[in-house]
Every structure is written in structure tokens, then in C-alpha cells.
Amino acid sequence: MDFSVLGFVLLAAALHAGWNTMVKMGGDKLVTIGLIDFFSGIVCLAALPFVPLPAAAAWPFIVASVVLHICYRLFLVNAYHRADMGIVYPIARGLAPALVALGAFVFAGEQLNPIQLAAISAITVAIFGLTFADGWRNIPLVGVAFALGTSIFIATYSMVDGMGGRLAGSPHAFYVWMSVIDSVAFTALVVWRRGGRTFLEAGKRYWPKTFAGGVMSTGAYWIVVWAMSLSPMAPVSAVRETSVLFGALLAWFVLKEGRLLVRITAAAVITLGVIGLLM
């Protein structure tokens, strides 16, 4: 992976952890994530005139991506309702690199050398070390189940978007069109579930924070779709999942969740894993 691409993907990881922290802090997490996605769609709507129409071959992937992203958010919201961010986020993001590597091998024919395989394994182990630092007995099982489901959706939409971005003729066109359609669909779902008045009142009250979250969400995943059009999907996904490091630090600093020493140790292992992905 090119160092410039690596830098952008690390930025995407930090942005992703930032907007997830906003969701965890929100009272009604479905409305919060709905507003973030709504503003992400507004940002992409503004960009729509500047990107071409995706190639016909990419549209089935766009439709599949919209469905997968909606399911991902619903599972994520349920996970955050039932468990701490320090548990949910590492599981949801941590399992995805291994699943993406397997999927990229099976469906896209991508190969990984032994060092890269070891690096992905190290990143995954470190992430799960963060999750189970307090032992198995203290893990909320329902929250974990939703987090595991979230990771499956993450891995699946990562592969779909990686292939769709390559087929679209422009990864930017793929992301912008997908995001606009996704925003319309998910906003409609949230309004149906919570009511238009609740959504509008929350939007008026929290729009500065959720607008910032929408910008962060847009930047985080736009970078990833672009990066997967230039580099193999598995390493990009693995580097992106260093977001768990940023998430762990935010969970400690902002949400006051503990285990700082464990987080620092895991961060060192994750950093070595990222270096290994470049070999």
C-alpha cells in the first residue's frame, strides 16, 4: 500500500471513531445516527453534480451496499444500546479484516503474503484483547451478538463497495451516488420508526453536532472506497480498523471507560500490524 494512501486511510479510521463516539453519547441512538447519515447525504448531494453517473455494472453493487449499510446501522444501534463502546466497537471493527481477507480471496482473487496474513492476525488479536480485558463473565451477551452481526455487515459491504468502486468507472461516483440513495432510504426508515416530529426536533436541537458527524462519516468512508480502488481490499480494511485504537482512546477519554494500559498495549500491537501490511 502506498504511504499516501495509508495516511488517508488512517485519517478515515480516526474520523470513523469520532462519529461513532457521537452515536454512543446520543440519547436516542437511532435518531442520532439517522441525523448523521442525513447530513452525510446532504454533503454528497452537493457533490453529485461534480461526479459522473456510475457505470451500469456498478448499480447492483450500489443497491446491495445501501441495504447492507442500513442493516449495519440497525445492528450497531442495538449493540450500543446494550453494551459499552469499549466492547462493541472493537468487536464490530475487529472481526471485519479477517472476514474481508477471506472474502477478497474467495470473490476477488486477491492474494496475501505470509507477513500480511500475520499482520492482519495481530491486529485482530489486539482488538479482541481490548474487548475481553475484563473477562468473559462481564461481557453483555446480547450486545456482543449485535456487535458480531455488525462486523459481518461491515465485512460484506466493504467487499461489495471495493468491487463496486472498481466497476463504477470512478470510486468517487460510486460513493457519492450510493451515499445519497442510502441517506434517503435510511432517513425515511428513521422517520417511520420515530416519527417526523421527533426527527425534526432532534435535528433542530443537535444539528451542529450531527452535521459535524455527517461530515466525518462522509470523509471516513469516501476515503476507504477510493483507497480500495487503488489497493487490495484486505489491507485497506485492516488499516481502517485501526479505528478501534482511536475508539478505545475516545472511550477512555470522553466516555470515561477504563483499562488505559490495556489500550496502550493493544495500540502498539496494532501499529506493528499496520507496518506489516506494507511489506
JSON list of N, CA and C in Angstrom, two decimals, residues 19-89:
[
{"chain": "A", "resi": 19, "resn": "TRP", "atom": "N", "xyz": [-17.21, 9.83, 14.83]},
{"chain": "A", "resi": 19, "resn": "TRP", "atom": "CA", "xyz": [-18.68, 9.88, 14.70]},
{"chain": "A", "resi": 19, "resn": "TRP", "atom": "C", "xyz": [-19.35, 8.74, 15.46]},
{"chain": "A", "resi": 20, "resn": "ASN", "atom": "N", "xyz": [-18.65, 7.62, 15.64]},
{"chain": "A", "resi": 20, "resn": "ASN", "atom": "CA", "xyz": [-19.22, 6.55, 16.46]},
{"chain": "A", "resi": 20, "resn": "ASN", "atom": "C", "xyz": [-19.33, 6.97, 17.92]},
{"chain": "A", "resi": 21, "resn": "THR", "atom": "N", "xyz": [-18.37, 7.76, 18.39]},
{"chain": "A", "resi": 21, "resn": "THR", "atom": "CA", "xyz": [-18.45, 8.27, 19.76]},
{"chain": "A", "resi": 21, "resn": "THR", "atom": "C", "xyz": [-19.67, 9.16, 19.92]},
{"chain": "A", "resi": 22, "resn": "MET", "atom": "N", "xyz": [-19.98, 9.96, 18.89]},
{"chain": "A", "resi": 22, "resn": "MET", "atom": "CA", "xyz": [-21.18, 10.80, 18.92]},
{"chain": "A", "resi": 22, "resn": "MET", "atom": "C", "xyz": [-22.44, 9.95, 19.05]},
{"chain": "A", "resi": 23, "resn": "VAL", "atom": "N", "xyz": [-22.49, 8.84, 18.30]},
{"chain": "A", "resi": 23, "resn": "VAL", "atom": "CA", "xyz": [-23.65, 7.96, 18.37]},
{"chain": "A", "resi": 23, "resn": "VAL", "atom": "C", "xyz": [-23.80, 7.37, 19.77]},
{"chain": "A", "resi": 24, "resn": "LYS", "atom": "N", "xyz": [-22.70, 6.91, 20.34]},
{"chain": "A", "resi": 24, "resn": "LYS", "atom": "CA", "xyz": [-22.75, 6.32, 21.67]},
{"chain": "A", "resi": 24, "resn": "LYS", "atom": "C", "xyz": [-23.19, 7.32, 22.71]},
{"chain": "A", "resi": 25, "resn": "MET", "atom": "N", "xyz": [-22.80, 8.59, 22.55]},
{"chain": "A", "resi": 25, "resn": "MET", "atom": "CA", "xyz": [-23.16, 9.63, 23.51]},
{"chain": "A", "resi": 25, "resn": "MET", "atom": "C", "xyz": [-24.60, 10.10, 23.34]},
{"chain": "A", "resi": 26, "resn": "GLY", "atom": "N", "xyz": [-25.20, 9.85, 22.18]},
{"chain": "A", "resi": 26, "resn": "GLY", "atom": "CA", "xyz": [-26.55, 10.33, 21.90]},
{"chain": "A", "resi": 26, "resn": "GLY", "atom": "C", "xyz": [-27.59, 9.61, 22.74]},
{"chain": "A", "resi": 27, "resn": "GLY", "atom": "N", "xyz": [-28.67, 10.32, 23.09]},
{"chain": "A", "resi": 27, "resn": "GLY", "atom": "CA", "xyz": [-29.74, 9.69, 23.88]},
{"chain": "A", "resi": 27, "resn": "GLY", "atom": "C", "xyz": [-30.47, 8.64, 23.06]},
{"chain": "A", "resi": 28, "resn": "ASP", "atom": "N", "xyz": [-31.16, 9.07, 22.01]},
{"chain": "A", "resi": 28, "resn": "ASP", "atom": "CA", "xyz": [-31.80, 8.14, 21.09]},
{"chain": "A", "resi": 28, "resn": "ASP", "atom": "C", "xyz": [-30.81, 7.86, 19.97]},
{"chain": "A", "resi": 29, "resn": "LYS", "atom": "N", "xyz": [-30.16, 6.71, 20.05]},
{"chain": "A", "resi": 29, "resn": "LYS", "atom": "CA", "xyz": [-29.06, 6.44, 19.13]},
{"chain": "A", "resi": 29, "resn": "LYS", "atom": "C", "xyz": [-29.52, 6.25, 17.70]},
{"chain": "A", "resi": 30, "resn": "LEU", "atom": "N", "xyz": [-30.75, 5.76, 17.51]},
{"chain": "A", "resi": 30, "resn": "LEU", "atom": "CA", "xyz": [-31.26, 5.61, 16.15]},
{"chain": "A", "resi": 30, "resn": "LEU", "atom": "C", "xyz": [-31.46, 6.98, 15.50]},
{"chain": "A", "resi": 31, "resn": "VAL", "atom": "N", "xyz": [-32.01, 7.93, 16.25]},
{"chain": "A", "resi": 31, "resn": "VAL", "atom": "CA", "xyz": [-32.20, 9.28, 15.72]},
{"chain": "A", "resi": 31, "resn": "VAL", "atom": "C", "xyz": [-30.85, 9.95, 15.48]},
{"chain": "A", "resi": 32, "resn": "THR", "atom": "N", "xyz": [-29.91, 9.75, 16.41]},
{"chain": "A", "resi": 32, "resn": "THR", "atom": "CA", "xyz": [-28.58, 10.35, 16.25]},
{"chain": "A", "resi": 32, "resn": "THR", "atom": "C", "xyz": [-27.89, 9.86, 15.00]},
{"chain": "A", "resi": 33, "resn": "ILE", "atom": "N", "xyz": [-27.86, 8.54, 14.80]},
{"chain": "A", "resi": 33, "resn": "ILE", "atom": "CA", "xyz": [-27.19, 8.01, 13.62]},
{"chain": "A", "resi": 33, "resn": "ILE", "atom": "C", "xyz": [-27.98, 8.35, 12.35]},
{"chain": "A", "resi": 34, "resn": "GLY", "atom": "N", "xyz": [-29.31, 8.49, 12.50]},
{"chain": "A", "resi": 34, "resn": "GLY", "atom": "CA", "xyz": [-30.13, 8.91, 11.37]},
{"chain": "A", "resi": 34, "resn": "GLY", "atom": "C", "xyz": [-29.80, 10.32, 10.93]},
{"chain": "A", "resi": 35, "resn": "LEU", "atom": "N", "xyz": [-29.61, 11.24, 11.90]},
{"chain": "A", "resi": 35, "resn": "LEU", "atom": "CA", "xyz": [-29.25, 12.61, 11.57]},
{"chain": "A", "resi": 35, "resn": "LEU", "atom": "C", "xyz": [-27.85, 12.69, 10.97]},
{"chain": "A", "resi": 36, "resn": "ILE", "atom": "N", "xyz": [-26.93, 11.91, 11.50]},
{"chain": "A", "resi": 36, "resn": "ILE", "atom": "CA", "xyz": [-25.58, 11.89, 10.94]},
{"chain": "A", "resi": 36, "resn": "ILE", "atom": "C", "xyz": [-25.61, 11.42, 9.49]},
{"chain": "A", "resi": 37, "resn": "ASP", "atom": "N", "xyz": [-26.38, 10.38, 9.22]},
{"chain": "A", "resi": 37, "resn": "ASP", "atom": "CA", "xyz": [-26.48, 9.87, 7.85]},
{"chain": "A", "resi": 37, "resn": "ASP", "atom": "C", "xyz": [-27.22, 10.86, 6.95]},
{"chain": "A", "resi": 38, "resn": "PHE", "atom": "N", "xyz": [-28.23, 11.56, 7.50]},
{"chain": "A", "resi": 38, "resn": "PHE", "atom": "CA", "xyz": [-28.95, 12.58, 6.73]},
{"chain": "A", "resi": 38, "resn": "PHE", "atom": "C", "xyz": [-27.99, 13.68, 6.28]},
{"chain": "A", "resi": 39, "resn": "PHE", "atom": "N", "xyz": [-27.17, 14.18, 7.18]},
{"chain": "A", "resi": 39, "resn": "PHE", "atom": "CA", "xyz": [-26.24, 15.25, 6.82]},
{"chain": "A", "resi": 39, "resn": "PHE", "atom": "C", "xyz": [-25.13, 14.74, 5.91]},
{"chain": "A", "resi": 40, "resn": "SER", "atom": "N", "xyz": [-24.74, 13.48, 6.07]},
{"chain": "A", "resi": 40, "resn": "SER", "atom": "CA", "xyz": [-23.79, 12.89, 5.13]},
{"chain": "A", "resi": 40, "resn": "SER", "atom": "C", "xyz": [-24.37, 12.88, 3.72]},
{"chain": "A", "resi": 41, "resn": "GLY", "atom": "N", "xyz": [-25.66, 12.56, 3.62]},
{"chain": "A", "resi": 41, "resn": "GLY", "atom": "CA", "xyz": [-26.33, 12.59, 2.32]},
{"chain": "A", "resi": 41, "resn": "GLY", "atom": "C", "xyz": [-26.40, 13.98, 1.74]},
{"chain": "A", "resi": 42, "resn": "ILE", "atom": "N", "xyz": [-26.60, 14.99, 2.59]},
{"chain": "A", "resi": 42, "resn": "ILE", "atom": "CA", "xyz": [-26.63, 16.38, 2.12]},
{"chain": "A", "resi": 42, "resn": "ILE", "atom": "C", "xyz": [-25.28, 16.78, 1.54]},
{"chain": "A", "resi": 43, "resn": "VAL", "atom": "N", "xyz": [-24.20, 16.40, 2.23]},
{"chain": "A", "resi": 43, "resn": "VAL", "atom": "CA", "xyz": [-22.85, 16.70, 1.74]},
{"chain": "A", "resi": 43, "resn": "VAL", "atom": "C", "xyz": [-22.63, 16.05, 0.37]},
{"chain": "A", "resi": 44, "resn": "CYS", "atom": "N", "xyz": [-23.04, 14.79, 0.25]},
{"chain": "A", "resi": 44, "resn": "CYS", "atom": "CA", "xyz": [-22.85, 14.08, -1.02]},
{"chain": "A", "resi": 44, "resn": "CYS", "atom": "C", "xyz": [-23.77, 14.61, -2.11]},
{"chain": "A", "resi": 45, "resn": "LEU", "atom": "N", "xyz": [-24.95, 15.07, -1.72]},
{"chain": "A", "resi": 45, "resn": "LEU", "atom": "CA", "xyz": [-25.86, 15.68, -2.70]},
{"chain": "A", "resi": 45, "resn": "LEU", "atom": "C", "xyz": [-25.22, 16.91, -3.33]},
{"chain": "A", "resi": 46, "resn": "ALA", "atom": "N", "xyz": [-24.52, 17.68, -2.51]},
{"chain": "A", "resi": 46, "resn": "ALA", "atom": "CA", "xyz": [-23.82, 18.85, -3.03]},
{"chain": "A", "resi": 46, "resn": "ALA", "atom": "C", "xyz": [-22.70, 18.46, -4.00]},
{"chain": "A", "resi": 47, "resn": "ALA", "atom": "N", "xyz": [-22.13, 17.26, -3.78]},
{"chain": "A", "resi": 47, "resn": "ALA", "atom": "CA", "xyz": [-21.04, 16.80, -4.65]},
{"chain": "A", "resi": 47, "resn": "ALA", "atom": "C", "xyz": [-21.54, 16.10, -5.91]},
{"chain": "A", "resi": 48, "resn": "LEU", "atom": "N", "xyz": [-22.83, 15.78, -5.95]},
{"chain": "A", "resi": 48, "resn": "LEU", "atom": "CA", "xyz": [-23.39, 14.99, -7.05]},
{"chain": "A", "resi": 48, "resn": "LEU", "atom": "C", "xyz": [-23.13, 15.59, -8.44]},
{"chain": "A", "resi": 49, "resn": "PRO", "atom": "N", "xyz": [-23.26, 16.93, -8.64]},
{"chain": "A", "resi": 49, "resn": "PRO", "atom": "CA", "xyz": [-23.02, 17.47, -9.98]},
{"chain": "A", "resi": 49, "resn": "PRO", "atom": "C", "xyz": [-21.58, 17.35, -10.46]},
{"chain": "A", "resi": 50, "resn": "PHE", "atom": "N", "xyz": [-20.67, 17.03, -9.55]},
{"chain": "A", "resi": 50, "resn": "PHE", "atom": "CA", "xyz": [-19.25, 17.01, -9.90]},
{"chain": "A", "resi": 50, "resn": "PHE", "atom": "C", "xyz": [-18.72, 15.61, -10.15]},
{"chain": "A", "resi": 51, "resn": "VAL", "atom": "N", "xyz": [-19.58, 14.60, -10.07]},
{"chain": "A", "resi": 51, "resn": "VAL", "atom": "CA", "xyz": [-19.14, 13.23, -10.34]},
{"chain": "A", "resi": 51, "resn": "VAL", "atom": "C", "xyz": [-19.98, 12.66, -11.47]},
{"chain": "A", "resi": 52, "resn": "PRO", "atom": "N", "xyz": [-19.43, 11.73, -12.25]},
{"chain": "A", "resi": 52, "resn": "PRO", "atom": "CA", "xyz": [-20.21, 11.14, -13.35]},
{"chain": "A", "resi": 52, "resn": "PRO", "atom": "C", "xyz": [-21.22, 10.12, -12.83]},
{"chain": "A", "resi": 53, "resn": "LEU", "atom": "N", "xyz": [-22.10, 9.70, -13.71]},
{"chain": "A", "resi": 53, "resn": "LEU", "atom": "CA", "xyz": [-23.02, 8.61, -13.39]},
{"chain": "A", "resi": 53, "resn": "LEU", "atom": "C", "xyz": [-22.21, 7.31, -13.35]},
{"chain": "A", "resi": 54, "resn": "PRO", "atom": "N", "xyz": [-22.35, 6.48, -12.32]},
{"chain": "A", "resi": 54, "resn": "PRO", "atom": "CA", "xyz": [-21.60, 5.23, -12.28]},
{"chain": "A", "resi": 54, "resn": "PRO", "atom": "C", "xyz": [-21.95, 4.32, -13.47]},
{"chain": "A", "resi": 55, "resn": "ALA", "atom": "N", "xyz": [-21.00, 3.51, -13.88]},
{"chain": "A", "resi": 55, "resn": "ALA", "atom": "CA", "xyz": [-21.24, 2.57, -14.97]},
{"chain": "A", "resi": 55, "resn": "ALA", "atom": "C", "xyz": [-22.35, 1.59, -14.58]},
{"chain": "A", "resi": 56, "resn": "ALA", "atom": "N", "xyz": [-23.03, 1.07, -15.59]},
{"chain": "A", "resi": 56, "resn": "ALA", "atom": "CA", "xyz": [-24.18, 0.19, -15.35]},
{"chain": "A", "resi": 56, "resn": "ALA", "atom": "C", "xyz": [-23.82, -1.01, -14.48]},
{"chain": "A", "resi": 57, "resn": "ALA", "atom": "N", "xyz": [-22.59, -1.53, -14.67]},
{"chain": "A", "resi": 57, "resn": "ALA", "atom": "CA", "xyz": [-22.18, -2.72, -13.92]},
{"chain": "A", "resi": 57, "resn": "ALA", "atom": "C", "xyz": [-22.11, -2.47, -12.42]},
{"chain": "A", "resi": 58, "resn": "ALA", "atom": "N", "xyz": [-22.00, -1.20, -12.01]},
{"chain": "A", "resi": 58, "resn": "ALA", "atom": "CA", "xyz": [-21.85, -0.90, -10.60]},
{"chain": "A", "resi": 58, "resn": "ALA", "atom": "C", "xyz": [-23.17, -0.77, -9.86]},
{"chain": "A", "resi": 59, "resn": "TRP", "atom": "N", "xyz": [-24.28, -0.60, -10.57]},
{"chain": "A", "resi": 59, "resn": "TRP", "atom": "CA", "xyz": [-25.56, -0.32, -9.89]},
{"chain": "A", "resi": 59, "resn": "TRP", "atom": "C", "xyz": [-26.07, -1.45, -9.01]},
{"chain": "A", "resi": 60, "resn": "PRO", "atom": "N", "xyz": [-25.92, -2.72, -9.40]},
{"chain": "A", "resi": 60, "resn": "PRO", "atom": "CA", "xyz": [-26.31, -3.78, -8.45]},
{"chain": "A", "resi": 60, "resn": "PRO", "atom": "C", "xyz": [-25.51, -3.70, -7.15]},
{"chain": "A", "resi": 61, "resn": "PHE", "atom": "N", "xyz": [-24.25, -3.28, -7.23]},
{"chain": "A", "resi": 61, "resn": "PHE", "atom": "CA", "xyz": [-23.42, -3.15, -6.04]},
{"chain": "A", "resi": 61, "resn": "PHE", "atom": "C", "xyz": [-23.88, -1.95, -5.21]},
{"chain": "A", "resi": 62, "resn": "ILE", "atom": "N", "xyz": [-24.32, -0.88, -5.87]},
{"chain": "A", "resi": 62, "resn": "ILE", "atom": "CA", "xyz": [-24.84, 0.29, -5.14]},
{"chain": "A", "resi": 62, "resn": "ILE", "atom": "C", "xyz": [-26.09, -0.09, -4.35]},
{"chain": "A", "resi": 63, "resn": "VAL", "atom": "N", "xyz": [-27.00, -0.80, -4.99]},
{"chain": "A", "resi": 63, "resn": "VAL", "atom": "CA", "xyz": [-28.23, -1.22, -4.31]},
{"chain": "A", "resi": 63, "resn": "VAL", "atom": "C", "xyz": [-27.90, -2.15, -3.14]},
{"chain": "A", "resi": 64, "resn": "ALA", "atom": "N", "xyz": [-27.02, -3.11, -3.37]},
{"chain": "A", "resi": 64, "resn": "ALA", "atom": "CA", "xyz": [-26.63, -4.03, -2.30]},
{"chain": "A", "resi": 64, "resn": "ALA", "atom": "C", "xyz": [-25.96, -3.28, -1.16]},
{"chain": "A", "resi": 65, "resn": "SER", "atom": "N", "xyz": [-25.13, -2.30, -1.50]},
{"chain": "A", "resi": 65, "resn": "SER", "atom": "CA", "xyz": [-24.43, -1.53, -0.48]},
{"chain": "A", "resi": 65, "resn": "SER", "atom": "C", "xyz": [-25.42, -0.75, 0.39]},
{"chain": "A", "resi": 66, "resn": "VAL", "atom": "N", "xyz": [-26.44, -0.15, -0.21]},
{"chain": "A", "resi": 66, "resn": "VAL", "atom": "CA", "xyz": [-27.44, 0.60, 0.55]},
{"chain": "A", "resi": 66, "resn": "VAL", "atom": "C", "xyz": [-28.13, -0.32, 1.56]},
{"chain": "A", "resi": 67, "resn": "VAL", "atom": "N", "xyz": [-28.54, -1.49, 1.12]},
{"chain": "A", "resi": 67, "resn": "VAL", "atom": "CA", "xyz": [-29.22, -2.44, 2.02]},
{"chain": "A", "resi": 67, "resn": "VAL", "atom": "C", "xyz": [-28.29, -2.85, 3.16]},
{"chain": "A", "resi": 68, "resn": "LEU", "atom": "N", "xyz": [-27.04, -3.15, 2.83]},
{"chain": "A", "resi": 68, "resn": "LEU", "atom": "CA", "xyz": [-26.08, -3.60, 3.83]},
{"chain": "A", "resi": 68, "resn": "LEU", "atom": "C", "xyz": [-25.76, -2.50, 4.84]},
{"chain": "A", "resi": 69, "resn": "HIS", "atom": "N", "xyz": [-25.63, -1.26, 4.37]},
{"chain": "A", "resi": 69, "resn": "HIS", "atom": "CA", "xyz": [-25.34, -0.16, 5.28]},
{"chain": "A", "resi": 69, "resn": "HIS", "atom": "C", "xyz": [-26.51, 0.10, 6.24]},
{"chain": "A", "resi": 70, "resn": "ILE", "atom": "N", "xyz": [-27.71, -0.04, 5.75]},
{"chain": "A", "resi": 70, "resn": "ILE", "atom": "CA", "xyz": [-28.88, 0.14, 6.63]},
{"chain": "A", "resi": 70, "resn": "ILE", "atom": "C", "xyz": [-28.89, -0.94, 7.71]},
{"chain": "A", "resi": 71, "resn": "CYS", "atom": "N", "xyz": [-28.66, -2.18, 7.32]},
{"chain": "A", "resi": 71, "resn": "CYS", "atom": "CA", "xyz": [-28.62, -3.28, 8.30]},
{"chain": "A", "resi": 71, "resn": "CYS", "atom": "C", "xyz": [-27.48, -3.07, 9.30]},
{"chain": "A", "resi": 72, "resn": "TYR", "atom": "N", "xyz": [-26.34, -2.62, 8.80]},
{"chain": "A", "resi": 72, "resn": "TYR", "atom": "CA", "xyz": [-25.19, -2.34, 9.66]},
{"chain": "A", "resi": 72, "resn": "TYR", "atom": "C", "xyz": [-25.53, -1.32, 10.74]},
{"chain": "A", "resi": 73, "resn": "ARG", "atom": "N", "xyz": [-26.20, -0.25, 10.36]},
{"chain": "A", "resi": 73, "resn": "ARG", "atom": "CA", "xyz": [-26.53, 0.79, 11.33]},
{"chain": "A", "resi": 73, "resn": "ARG", "atom": "C", "xyz": [-27.55, 0.29, 12.36]},
{"chain": "A", "resi": 74, "resn": "LEU", "atom": "N", "xyz": [-28.52, -0.48, 11.91]},
{"chain": "A", "resi": 74, "resn": "LEU", "atom": "CA", "xyz": [-29.52, -1.01, 12.85]},
{"chain": "A", "resi": 74, "resn": "LEU", "atom": "C", "xyz": [-28.88, -1.93, 13.87]},
{"chain": "A", "resi": 75, "resn": "PHE", "atom": "N", "xyz": [-27.96, -2.77, 13.43]},
{"chain": "A", "resi": 75, "resn": "PHE", "atom": "CA", "xyz": [-27.25, -3.66, 14.35]},
{"chain": "A", "resi": 75, "resn": "PHE", "atom": "C", "xyz": [-26.35, -2.85, 15.29]},
{"chain": "A", "resi": 76, "resn": "LEU", "atom": "N", "xyz": [-25.68, -1.83, 14.74]},
{"chain": "A", "resi": 76, "resn": "LEU", "atom": "CA", "xyz": [-24.78, -1.01, 15.57]},
{"chain": "A", "resi": 76, "resn": "LEU", "atom": "C", "xyz": [-25.56, -0.28, 16.66]},
{"chain": "A", "resi": 77, "resn": "VAL", "atom": "N", "xyz": [-26.70, 0.28, 16.32]},
{"chain": "A", "resi": 77, "resn": "VAL", "atom": "CA", "xyz": [-27.52, 0.99, 17.30]},
{"chain": "A", "resi": 77, "resn": "VAL", "atom": "C", "xyz": [-27.96, 0.04, 18.41]},
{"chain": "A", "resi": 78, "resn": "ASN", "atom": "N", "xyz": [-28.40, -1.16, 18.05]},
{"chain": "A", "resi": 78, "resn": "ASN", "atom": "CA", "xyz": [-28.81, -2.13, 19.06]},
{"chain": "A", "resi": 78, "resn": "ASN", "atom": "C", "xyz": [-27.64, -2.56, 19.94]},
{"chain": "A", "resi": 79, "resn": "ALA", "atom": "N", "xyz": [-26.47, -2.68, 19.36]},
{"chain": "A", "resi": 79, "resn": "ALA", "atom": "CA", "xyz": [-25.28, -3.04, 20.14]},
{"chain": "A", "resi": 79, "resn": "ALA", "atom": "C", "xyz": [-24.94, -1.94, 21.14]},
{"chain": "A", "resi": 80, "resn": "TYR", "atom": "N", "xyz": [-24.98, -0.68, 20.70]},
{"chain": "A", "resi": 80, "resn": "TYR", "atom": "CA", "xyz": [-24.65, 0.43, 21.59]},
{"chain": "A", "resi": 80, "resn": "TYR", "atom": "C", "xyz": [-25.69, 0.62, 22.68]},
{"chain": "A", "resi": 81, "resn": "HIS", "atom": "N", "xyz": [-26.91, 0.20, 22.45]},
{"chain": "A", "resi": 81, "resn": "HIS", "atom": "CA", "xyz": [-27.94, 0.27, 23.49]},
{"chain": "A", "resi": 81, "resn": "HIS", "atom": "C", "xyz": [-27.67, -0.74, 24.60]},
{"chain": "A", "resi": 82, "resn": "ARG", "atom": "N", "xyz": [-26.92, -1.79, 24.30]},
{"chain": "A", "resi": 82, "resn": "ARG", "atom": "CA", "xyz": [-26.78, -2.92, 25.23]},
{"chain": "A", "resi": 82, "resn": "ARG", "atom": "C", "xyz": [-25.38, -3.09, 25.80]},
{"chain": "A", "resi": 83, "resn": "ALA", "atom": "N", "xyz": [-24.39, -2.37, 25.29]},
{"chain": "A", "resi": 83, "resn": "ALA", "atom": "CA", "xyz": [-23.02, -2.56, 25.77]},
{"chain": "A", "resi": 83, "resn": "ALA", "atom": "C", "xyz": [-22.21, -1.29, 25.58]},
{"chain": "A", "resi": 84, "resn": "ASP", "atom": "N", "xyz": [-21.10, -1.19, 26.31]},
{"chain": "A", "resi": 84, "resn": "ASP", "atom": "CA", "xyz": [-20.21, -0.05, 26.21]},
{"chain": "A", "resi": 84, "resn": "ASP", "atom": "C", "xyz": [-19.54, 0.01, 24.84]},
{"chain": "A", "resi": 85, "resn": "MET", "atom": "N", "xyz": [-19.14, 1.21, 24.46]},
{"chain": "A", "resi": 85, "resn": "MET", "atom": "CA", "xyz": [-18.42, 1.38, 23.21]},
{"chain": "A", "resi": 85, "resn": "MET", "atom": "C", "xyz": [-17.10, 0.59, 23.23]},
{"chain": "A", "resi": 86, "resn": "GLY", "atom": "N", "xyz": [-16.45, 0.53, 24.40]},
{"chain": "A", "resi": 86, "resn": "GLY", "atom": "CA", "xyz": [-15.19, -0.20, 24.52]},
{"chain": "A", "resi": 86, "resn": "GLY", "atom": "C", "xyz": [-15.33, -1.68, 24.25]},
{"chain": "A", "resi": 87, "resn": "ILE", "atom": "N", "xyz": [-16.54, -2.21, 24.29]},
{"chain": "A", "resi": 87, "resn": "ILE", "atom": "CA", "xyz": [-16.80, -3.61, 23.96]},
{"chain": "A", "resi": 87, "resn": "ILE", "atom": "C", "xyz": [-17.30, -3.73, 22.52]},
{"chain": "A", "resi": 88, "resn": "VAL", "atom": "N", "xyz": [-18.31, -2.92, 22.19]},
{"chain": "A", "resi": 88, "resn": "VAL", "atom": "CA", "xyz": [-18.95, -3.04, 20.88]},
{"chain": "A", "resi": 88, "resn": "VAL", "atom": "C", "xyz": [-18.00, -2.70, 19.75]},
{"chain": "A", "resi": 89, "resn": "TYR", "atom": "N", "xyz": [-17.32, -1.57, 19.87]},
{"chain": "A", "resi": 89, "resn": "TYR", "atom": "CA", "xyz": [-16.53, -1.07, 18.75]},
{"chain": "A", "resi": 89, "resn": "TYR", "atom": "C", "xyz": [-15.38, -2.01, 18.36]}
]
